[in-house]
mmCIF file of C-alpha atoms in Angstrom:
data_model
loop_
_atom_site.group_PDB
_atom_site.id
_atom_site.type_symbol
_atom_site.label_atom_id
_atom_site.label_comp_id
_atom_site.label_asym_id
_atom_site.label_seq_id
_atom_site.Cartn_x
_atom_site.Cartn_y
_atom_site.Cartn_z
ATOM 1 C CA MET A 1223 -4.341 -22.738 -22.197
ATOM 2 C CA SER A 1224 -5.259 -19.338 -23.715
ATOM 3 C CA ILE A 1225 -5.108 -16.276 -21.420
ATOM 4 C CA TYR A 1226 -7.185 -13.182 -22.031
ATOM 5 C CA ALA A 1227 -6.900 -9.859 -20.169
ATOM 6 C CA ILE A 1228 -10.191 -7.989 -20.038
ATOM 7 C CA GLY A 1229 -10.484 -4.283 -19.275
ATOM 8 C CA ASP A 1230 -12.807 -2.524 -16.866
ATOM 9 C CA ILE A 1231 -16.433 -4.021 -16.667
ATOM 10 C CA GLN A 1232 -17.925 -1.796 -14.024
ATOM 11 C CA GLY A 1233 -21.094 -3.893 -13.867
ATOM 12 C CA CYS A 1234 -21.644 -4.218 -17.655
ATOM 13 C CA PHE A 1235 -22.263 -7.998 -17.239
ATOM 14 C CA ASP A 1236 -24.384 -8.426 -20.444
ATOM 15 C CA GLU A 1237 -21.476 -7.132 -22.381
ATOM 16 C CA LEU A 1238 -18.890 -9.244 -20.597
ATOM 17 C CA LEU A 1239 -21.042 -12.389 -21.554
ATOM 18 C CA ARG A 1240 -20.987 -11.149 -25.222
ATOM 19 C CA LEU A 1241 -17.210 -10.711 -25.284
ATOM 20 C CA LEU A 1242 -16.700 -14.174 -23.756
ATOM 21 C CA ASP A 1243 -18.900 -15.590 -26.593
ATOM 22 C CA ALA A 1244 -16.722 -13.704 -29.163
ATOM 23 C CA ILE A 1245 -13.417 -15.199 -27.900
ATOM 24 C CA SER A 1246 -15.093 -18.695 -27.361
ATOM 25 C CA PHE A 1247 -13.950 -18.643 -23.728
ATOM 26 C CA ASN A 1248 -13.585 -22.263 -22.254
ATOM 27 C CA GLU A 1249 -13.744 -22.275 -18.479
ATOM 28 C CA GLN A 1250 -12.085 -25.579 -18.486
ATOM 29 C CA SER A 1251 -8.949 -24.700 -20.480
ATOM 30 C CA ASP A 1252 -8.635 -20.798 -20.588
ATOM 31 C CA GLN A 1253 -8.095 -18.263 -18.018
ATOM 32 C CA LEU A 1254 -9.257 -14.600 -17.646
ATOM 33 C CA TRP A 1255 -7.248 -11.801 -16.149
ATOM 34 C CA PHE A 1256 -9.496 -8.882 -15.072
ATOM 35 C CA ALA A 1257 -7.879 -5.476 -14.759
ATOM 36 C CA GLY A 1258 -10.044 -4.387 -12.073
ATOM 37 C CA ASP A 1259 -13.343 -2.364 -11.440
ATOM 38 C CA LEU A 1260 -15.526 -5.312 -11.770
ATOM 39 C CA VAL A 1261 -18.198 -3.258 -10.135
ATOM 40 C CA ASN A 1262 -20.057 0.159 -9.822
ATOM 41 C CA ARG A 1263 -21.988 2.589 -12.024
ATOM 42 C CA GLY A 1264 -22.984 -0.080 -14.673
ATOM 43 C CA PRO A 1265 -26.350 -1.895 -14.256
ATOM 44 C CA LYS A 1266 -25.242 -5.381 -12.979
ATOM 45 C CA SER A 1267 -22.516 -5.153 -10.573
ATOM 46 C CA LEU A 1268 -23.870 -7.711 -8.401
ATOM 47 C CA GLU A 1269 -24.184 -10.302 -11.312
ATOM 48 C CA THR A 1270 -20.602 -9.408 -12.460
ATOM 49 C CA LEU A 1271 -19.129 -10.043 -9.096
ATOM 50 C CA ARG A 1272 -21.017 -13.389 -8.569
ATOM 51 C CA PHE A 1273 -19.975 -14.556 -12.048
ATOM 52 C CA VAL A 1274 -16.369 -13.761 -11.786
ATOM 53 C CA LYS A 1275 -16.204 -15.366 -8.428
ATOM 54 C CA SER A 1276 -17.871 -18.444 -9.715
ATOM 55 C CA LEU A 1277 -15.056 -18.908 -12.236
ATOM 56 C CA GLY A 1278 -12.708 -19.960 -9.464
ATOM 57 C CA ASP A 1279 -9.104 -20.311 -10.902
ATOM 58 C CA ALA A 1280 -10.258 -19.706 -14.369
ATOM 59 C CA ALA A 1281 -10.419 -16.027 -13.439
ATOM 60 C CA ILE A 1282 -7.795 -13.655 -11.745
ATOM 61 C CA THR A 1283 -8.763 -10.007 -10.986
ATOM 62 C CA VAL A 1284 -6.695 -7.229 -9.553
ATOM 63 C CA LEU A 1285 -8.378 -4.716 -7.421
ATOM 64 C CA GLY A 1286 -9.359 -1.371 -8.974
ATOM 65 C CA ASN A 1287 -10.551 1.733 -7.255
ATOM 66 C CA HIS A 1288 -14.273 0.909 -7.636
ATOM 67 C CA ASP A 1289 -13.664 -2.446 -6.098
ATOM 68 C CA LEU A 1290 -11.906 -0.839 -3.106
ATOM 69 C CA HIS A 1291 -14.721 1.691 -2.865
ATOM 70 C CA LEU A 1292 -17.141 -1.174 -2.569
ATOM 71 C CA LEU A 1293 -15.045 -2.642 0.243
ATOM 72 C CA ALA A 1294 -14.954 0.692 2.135
ATOM 73 C CA ALA A 1295 -18.767 1.014 1.551
ATOM 74 C CA SER A 1296 -19.295 -2.427 3.192
ATOM 75 C CA CYS A 1297 -17.612 -1.144 6.274
ATOM 76 C CA ALA A 1298 -19.179 2.370 6.285
ATOM 77 C CA PRO A 1299 -22.339 2.705 4.218
ATOM 78 C CA LYS A 1300 -22.186 6.610 4.197
ATOM 79 C CA ILE A 1301 -19.170 6.262 1.930
ATOM 80 C CA ALA A 1302 -21.288 5.360 -1.006
ATOM 81 C CA ASN A 1303 -22.621 8.163 -2.999
ATOM 82 C CA LYS A 1304 -25.554 8.685 -5.365
ATOM 83 C CA LYS A 1305 -23.530 7.884 -8.430
ATOM 84 C CA ASP A 1306 -22.661 4.481 -7.010
ATOM 85 C CA SER A 1307 -24.669 1.186 -8.015
ATOM 86 C CA LEU A 1308 -23.394 -0.936 -5.050
ATOM 87 C CA LEU A 1309 -26.726 -1.237 -3.108
ATOM 88 C CA PRO A 1310 -27.753 -4.534 -4.656
ATOM 89 C CA ILE A 1311 -24.454 -5.916 -3.582
ATOM 90 C CA LEU A 1312 -24.611 -4.448 0.026
ATOM 91 C CA GLU A 1313 -28.212 -5.753 0.436
ATOM 92 C CA ALA A 1314 -27.559 -9.255 -1.185
ATOM 93 C CA PRO A 1315 -27.890 -12.454 0.893
ATOM 94 C CA ASP A 1316 -24.355 -13.608 -0.158
ATOM 95 C CA ARG A 1317 -22.965 -10.069 0.464
ATOM 96 C CA ASP A 1318 -20.514 -11.148 3.306
ATOM 97 C CA GLU A 1319 -19.197 -13.938 1.020
ATOM 98 C CA LEU A 1320 -18.635 -11.636 -1.965
ATOM 99 C CA ILE A 1321 -16.984 -8.870 0.153
ATOM 100 C CA ASP A 1322 -14.659 -11.448 1.656
ATOM 101 C CA TRP A 1323 -13.755 -12.841 -1.756
ATOM 102 C CA LEU A 1324 -13.103 -9.455 -3.087
ATOM 103 C CA ARG A 1325 -10.840 -8.383 -0.348
ATOM 104 C CA HIS A 1326 -8.682 -11.372 -0.994
ATOM 105 C CA ARG A 1327 -7.970 -10.256 -4.512
ATOM 106 C CA PRO A 1328 -4.466 -9.013 -5.347
ATOM 107 C CA LEU A 1329 -3.284 -5.456 -6.452
ATOM 108 C CA PHE A 1330 -0.616 -6.926 -8.824
ATOM 109 C CA HIS A 1331 -0.577 -10.103 -10.841
ATOM 110 C CA PHE A 1332 1.989 -11.598 -13.135
ATOM 111 C CA ASN A 1333 3.385 -14.653 -15.003
ATOM 112 C CA ASP A 1334 6.646 -15.110 -16.677
ATOM 113 C CA ASP A 1335 5.590 -12.777 -19.599
ATOM 114 C CA PHE A 1336 3.232 -10.101 -18.351
ATOM 115 C CA CYS A 1337 2.153 -8.104 -15.353
ATOM 116 C CA MET A 1338 -1.181 -6.537 -14.503
ATOM 117 C CA VAL A 1339 -2.296 -3.703 -12.540
ATOM 118 C CA HIS A 1340 -5.391 -1.529 -12.500
ATOM 119 C CA ALA A 1341 -3.913 1.931 -12.954
ATOM 120 C CA GLY A 1342 -0.147 2.227 -12.935
ATOM 121 C CA LEU A 1343 3.214 2.126 -11.265
ATOM 122 C CA PRO A 1344 5.462 5.023 -10.166
ATOM 123 C CA PRO A 1345 8.659 5.413 -12.010
ATOM 124 C CA GLN A 1346 10.778 4.561 -8.772
ATOM 125 C CA TRP A 1347 9.373 0.991 -8.401
ATOM 126 C CA ASP A 1348 11.001 -1.964 -10.318
ATOM 127 C CA PHE A 1349 9.464 -5.423 -10.205
ATOM 128 C CA LYS A 1350 10.783 -6.440 -6.820
ATOM 129 C CA LYS A 1351 9.586 -3.237 -5.271
ATOM 130 C CA THR A 1352 6.166 -3.451 -6.831
ATOM 131 C CA GLN A 1353 5.733 -6.936 -5.658
ATOM 132 C CA LYS A 1354 6.735 -5.780 -2.074
ATOM 133 C CA MET A 1355 4.367 -2.730 -2.131
ATOM 134 C CA ALA A 1356 1.462 -4.843 -3.493
ATOM 135 C CA SER A 1357 1.972 -7.423 -0.632
ATOM 136 C CA LEU A 1358 1.902 -4.683 2.122
ATOM 137 C CA VAL A 1359 -1.508 -3.622 1.240
ATOM 138 C CA GLU A 1360 -2.880 -7.039 0.418
ATOM 139 C CA GLN A 1361 -1.750 -8.234 3.973
ATOM 140 C CA VAL A 1362 -3.861 -5.412 5.577
ATOM 141 C CA LEU A 1363 -6.828 -5.903 3.247
ATOM 142 C CA GLN A 1364 -6.858 -9.748 4.069
ATOM 143 C CA GLY A 1365 -6.185 -9.158 7.682
ATOM 144 C CA PRO A 1366 -8.252 -8.659 10.666
ATOM 145 C CA ASP A 1367 -7.954 -4.870 10.823
ATOM 146 C CA TYR A 1368 -8.902 -4.115 7.277
ATOM 147 C CA GLN A 1369 -12.059 -2.074 8.163
ATOM 148 C CA ALA A 1370 -9.780 0.530 9.872
ATOM 149 C CA PHE A 1371 -7.627 0.978 6.970
ATOM 150 C CA LEU A 1372 -10.471 1.290 4.416
ATOM 151 C CA LYS A 1373 -11.910 4.037 6.457
ATOM 152 C CA GLN A 1374 -8.483 5.888 6.068
ATOM 153 C CA MET A 1375 -7.778 5.058 2.508
ATOM 154 C CA TYR A 1376 -9.099 8.077 0.792
ATOM 155 C CA GLY A 1377 -7.081 11.117 0.043
ATOM 156 C CA ASN A 1378 -4.561 12.520 -2.430
ATOM 157 C CA LYS A 1379 -1.572 12.823 -0.083
ATOM 158 C CA PRO A 1380 1.110 11.764 -0.064
ATOM 159 C CA ASN A 1381 1.544 12.014 -3.825
ATOM 160 C CA LEU A 1382 5.353 11.362 -4.265
ATOM 161 C CA TRP A 1383 7.152 8.054 -3.425
ATOM 162 C CA SER A 1384 9.595 8.220 -0.481
ATOM 163 C CA SER A 1385 11.107 5.161 1.347
ATOM 164 C CA SER A 1386 10.557 7.190 4.439
ATOM 165 C CA LEU A 1387 6.685 6.941 4.140
ATOM 166 C CA LYS A 1388 5.208 4.929 6.908
ATOM 167 C CA GLY A 1389 1.939 3.544 8.253
ATOM 168 C CA VAL A 1390 -1.416 4.637 6.693
ATOM 169 C CA ALA A 1391 0.531 7.348 4.475
ATOM 170 C CA ARG A 1392 2.582 4.578 2.804
ATOM 171 C CA LEU A 1393 -0.449 2.372 2.322
ATOM 172 C CA ARG A 1394 -2.563 5.156 0.768
ATOM 173 C CA PHE A 1395 0.257 6.073 -1.608
ATOM 174 C CA ILE A 1396 0.526 2.482 -2.704
ATOM 175 C CA VAL A 1397 -3.057 2.114 -3.274
ATOM 176 C CA ASN A 1398 -3.363 5.323 -5.224
ATOM 177 C CA CYS A 1399 -0.453 4.146 -7.500
ATOM 178 C CA PHE A 1400 -2.001 0.787 -8.149
ATOM 179 C CA THR A 1401 -5.652 1.954 -8.564
ATOM 180 C CA ARG A 1402 -5.793 5.627 -9.437
ATOM 181 C CA MET A 1403 -2.920 7.179 -11.190
ATOM 182 C CA ARG A 1404 -2.866 8.339 -14.891
ATOM 183 C CA TYR A 1405 -0.550 11.298 -15.090
ATOM 184 C CA CYS A 1406 2.599 12.259 -13.039
ATOM 185 C CA ASP A 1407 5.315 14.745 -13.402
ATOM 186 C CA VAL A 1408 8.889 13.853 -14.316
ATOM 187 C CA ASN A 1409 9.751 13.078 -10.676
ATOM 188 C CA GLY A 1410 6.789 10.674 -10.363
ATOM 189 C CA ARG A 1411 4.539 13.166 -8.381
ATOM 190 C CA LEU A 1412 1.015 11.823 -8.828
ATOM 191 C CA ASP A 1413 -1.663 13.971 -10.352
ATOM 192 C CA PHE A 1414 -5.390 13.338 -9.527
ATOM 193 C CA ILE A 1415 -6.913 16.242 -11.320
ATOM 194 C CA HIS A 1416 -6.413 15.346 -14.993
ATOM 195 C CA SER A 1417 -7.904 12.262 -16.499
ATOM 196 C CA GLY A 1418 -8.430 13.124 -20.314
ATOM 197 C CA PRO A 1419 -6.648 11.774 -23.277
ATOM 198 C CA VAL A 1420 -2.925 12.068 -23.763
ATOM 199 C CA GLY A 1421 -2.281 15.570 -25.091
ATOM 200 C CA SER A 1422 -5.040 17.252 -22.951
ATOM 201 C CA GLN A 1423 -2.968 17.547 -19.908
ATOM 202 C CA PRO A 1424 -0.935 20.764 -18.899
ATOM 203 C CA LYS A 1425 2.697 21.142 -19.409
ATOM 204 C CA GLY A 1426 4.727 19.285 -16.816
ATOM 205 C CA LEU A 1427 2.576 16.142 -16.704
ATOM 206 C CA VAL A 1428 3.272 12.918 -18.578
ATOM 207 C CA PRO A 1429 1.312 9.671 -18.616
ATOM 208 C CA TRP A 1430 2.849 7.356 -15.877
ATOM 209 C CA PHE A 1431 4.297 4.933 -18.526
ATOM 210 C CA GLU A 1432 6.234 7.670 -20.130
ATOM 211 C CA ALA A 1433 7.816 9.017 -17.042
ATOM 212 C CA PRO A 1434 11.597 9.518 -17.475
ATOM 213 C CA LYS A 1435 13.945 6.889 -15.724
ATOM 214 C CA ARG A 1436 11.048 4.565 -15.049
ATOM 215 C CA LYS A 1437 12.439 1.648 -13.465
ATOM 216 C CA ASN A 1438 9.672 -0.772 -14.658
ATOM 217 C CA THR A 1439 10.158 -0.476 -18.367
ATOM 218 C CA ASP A 1440 11.380 -4.147 -18.577
ATOM 219 C CA MET A 1441 7.934 -5.293 -17.193
ATOM 220 C CA ARG A 1442 5.170 -5.906 -19.903
ATOM 221 C CA ILE A 1443 2.246 -4.184 -17.971
ATOM 222 C CA ILE A 1444 -1.379 -4.576 -18.677
ATOM 223 C CA PHE A 1445 -3.578 -1.919 -17.010
ATOM 224 C CA GLY A 1446 -7.067 -0.431 -17.278
ATOM 225 C CA HIS A 1447 -8.599 2.526 -15.545
ATOM 226 C CA TRP A 1448 -7.965 5.104 -18.229
ATOM 227 C CA SER A 1449 -11.034 4.929 -20.631
ATOM 228 C CA SER A 1450 -10.151 8.375 -22.437
ATOM 229 C CA LEU A 1451 -6.797 6.718 -23.370
ATOM 230 C CA GLY A 1452 -8.453 3.998 -25.105
ATOM 231 C CA TYR A 1453 -6.650 1.048 -26.367
ATOM 232 C CA TYR A 1454 -2.931 1.542 -26.318
ATOM 233 C CA GLU A 1455 0.290 -0.254 -26.836
ATOM 234 C CA GLY A 1456 3.615 1.308 -26.328
ATOM 235 C CA SER A 1457 6.460 1.672 -23.801
ATOM 236 C CA ASN A 1458 5.964 -2.082 -23.027
ATOM 237 C CA CYS A 1459 2.491 -1.455 -21.720
ATOM 238 C CA TYR A 1460 -1.103 -2.297 -22.810
ATOM 239 C CA ALA A 1461 -3.980 -0.127 -21.938
ATOM 240 C CA ILE A 1462 -7.283 -2.097 -22.282
ATOM 241 C CA ASP A 1463 -9.960 0.078 -20.694
ATOM 242 C CA THR A 1464 -11.798 1.149 -23.871
ATOM 243 C CA GLY A 1465 -14.899 2.685 -22.170
ATOM 244 C CA CYS A 1466 -17.514 -0.032 -22.155
ATOM 245 C CA LEU A 1467 -19.385 1.770 -19.543
ATOM 246 C CA TRP A 1468 -19.431 4.936 -21.354
ATOM 247 C CA GLY A 1469 -20.731 3.438 -24.720
ATOM 248 C CA GLY A 1470 -17.206 2.545 -26.061
ATOM 249 C CA GLN A 1471 -15.951 -1.121 -26.340
ATOM 250 C CA LEU A 1472 -15.115 -4.043 -23.943
ATOM 251 C CA THR A 1473 -11.764 -5.353 -24.675
ATOM 252 C CA ALA A 1474 -10.124 -8.669 -24.248
ATOM 253 C CA LEU A 1475 -6.404 -9.096 -24.982
ATOM 254 C CA LYS A 1476 -5.102 -12.780 -25.765
ATOM 255 C CA LEU A 1477 -1.757 -12.893 -24.269
ATOM 256 C CA GLY A 1478 1.144 -14.409 -26.139
ATOM 257 C CA GLU A 1479 4.405 -13.464 -27.916
ATOM 258 C CA GLN A 1480 2.243 -11.461 -30.054
ATOM 259 C CA VAL A 1481 -0.939 -10.070 -28.401
ATOM 260 C CA GLN A 1482 -4.245 -10.216 -30.147
ATOM 261 C CA ARG A 1483 -7.032 -7.819 -29.468
ATOM 262 C CA PHE A 1484 -10.788 -8.722 -29.501
ATOM 263 C CA SER A 1485 -13.187 -5.940 -28.854
ATOM 264 C CA ILE A 1486 -17.144 -5.678 -28.850
ATOM 265 C CA ASP A 1487 -19.143 -2.464 -29.111
ATOM 266 C CA CYS A 1488 -21.142 -1.442 -25.963
ATOM 267 C CA PRO A 1489 -24.352 0.561 -25.567
ATOM 268 C CA GLU A 1490 -23.958 3.632 -23.246
ATOM 269 C CA ALA A 1491 -24.675 2.578 -19.663
ATOM 270 C CA LYS A 1492 -23.770 5.810 -18.225
ATOM 271 C CA LYS A 1493 -23.146 9.271 -19.868
ATOM 272 C CA PRO A 1494 -19.692 10.584 -19.312
ATOM 273 C CA ARG A 1495 -18.828 13.757 -17.727
ATOM 274 C CA LYS A 1496 -18.670 16.708 -20.128
ATOM 275 C CA ASN A 1497 -15.295 16.736 -21.988
ATOM 276 C CA ASN A 1498 -14.020 13.815 -20.067
ATOM 277 C CA LEU A 1499 -14.805 10.141 -20.936
ATOM 278 C CA ALA A 1500 -12.452 8.996 -18.141
ATOM 279 C CA ALA A 1501 -14.847 9.606 -15.060
ATOM 280 C CA GLY A 1502 -12.930 7.190 -12.913
#
C-alpha cells in the first residue's frame, strides 16, 4: 500500500482530481492523508467534502482551521463571512451527514513512521502529550455538547501552554496549536499576527518547528496551513501546503523511508492578500 499526504485543498476539487491522476491513486490499494482545510474559499468545497468522505478508509483527514470554521458556521450561521464559500455545504441536502462526518475527524494522525497535524505543535508537547491533547478536543467535538464549544472556540488567548489551563481556555489553546500556529517565541508563546515566509517575521519569533528545546523533534511531522512557507523539509518536519488556492501548487508526498514529492500547478482561485500569500 502506498500512502500519500496531500496539502490544503480548500475547495480546489478539480486540482485534487488532477493530482490523484498524476500519482495514479488506486482507491483499493492506496491511502490518502489530508493535512486539513478540505474546504472554504475555493470554488468546490461541497464536491471536495463529498468526495473525501466517499473514499472511506482510503482517506484520512485531520481537521484544519477552515474545517472547524465550517463546523462552527453550521451551529451559528452568522459566524460565516463574505470571504467564505461554505453556503453550498450549509444548504446541501446531505449537510447534516457531511457535518457529522467532519466533526468525527481527528486533529492528530500517526502511524509508526509519520505524524500529521494541520498547523503545528508547541515545543512543550512530546508525542504522548500531543495524543492526549488531541483526544481532549476530539471527545468534545464528537460529543453531545460540541455546539457549545464551537461557539466559544474563537480567540487568541491563552497563547502560552500551561498545565494549569482548564476548560474552554485549555481547549482553545489546543485547537489553536493544531490548526492555526505558525510562529512562536522561544518559550512557545503563539503569534497570530505574522504569517509570511520565514525571514519576514520580527525579531523574537521563530517558526514553531525551530523553537528551542522542542520536545517533539523525534516525531516526523507532516503539516499544512502555511502556504507562504511553501514546500519545506527540515527539523524532521514536512510542510506540504504549497498554495494551490492562491495559484501555487497542490502537493502529494509519498511516505516512505525516503519521501517523494509530486506537485501540480494550479490556477489562481483566489487572490492573496497584498504581500501575504498565507491568508489562512
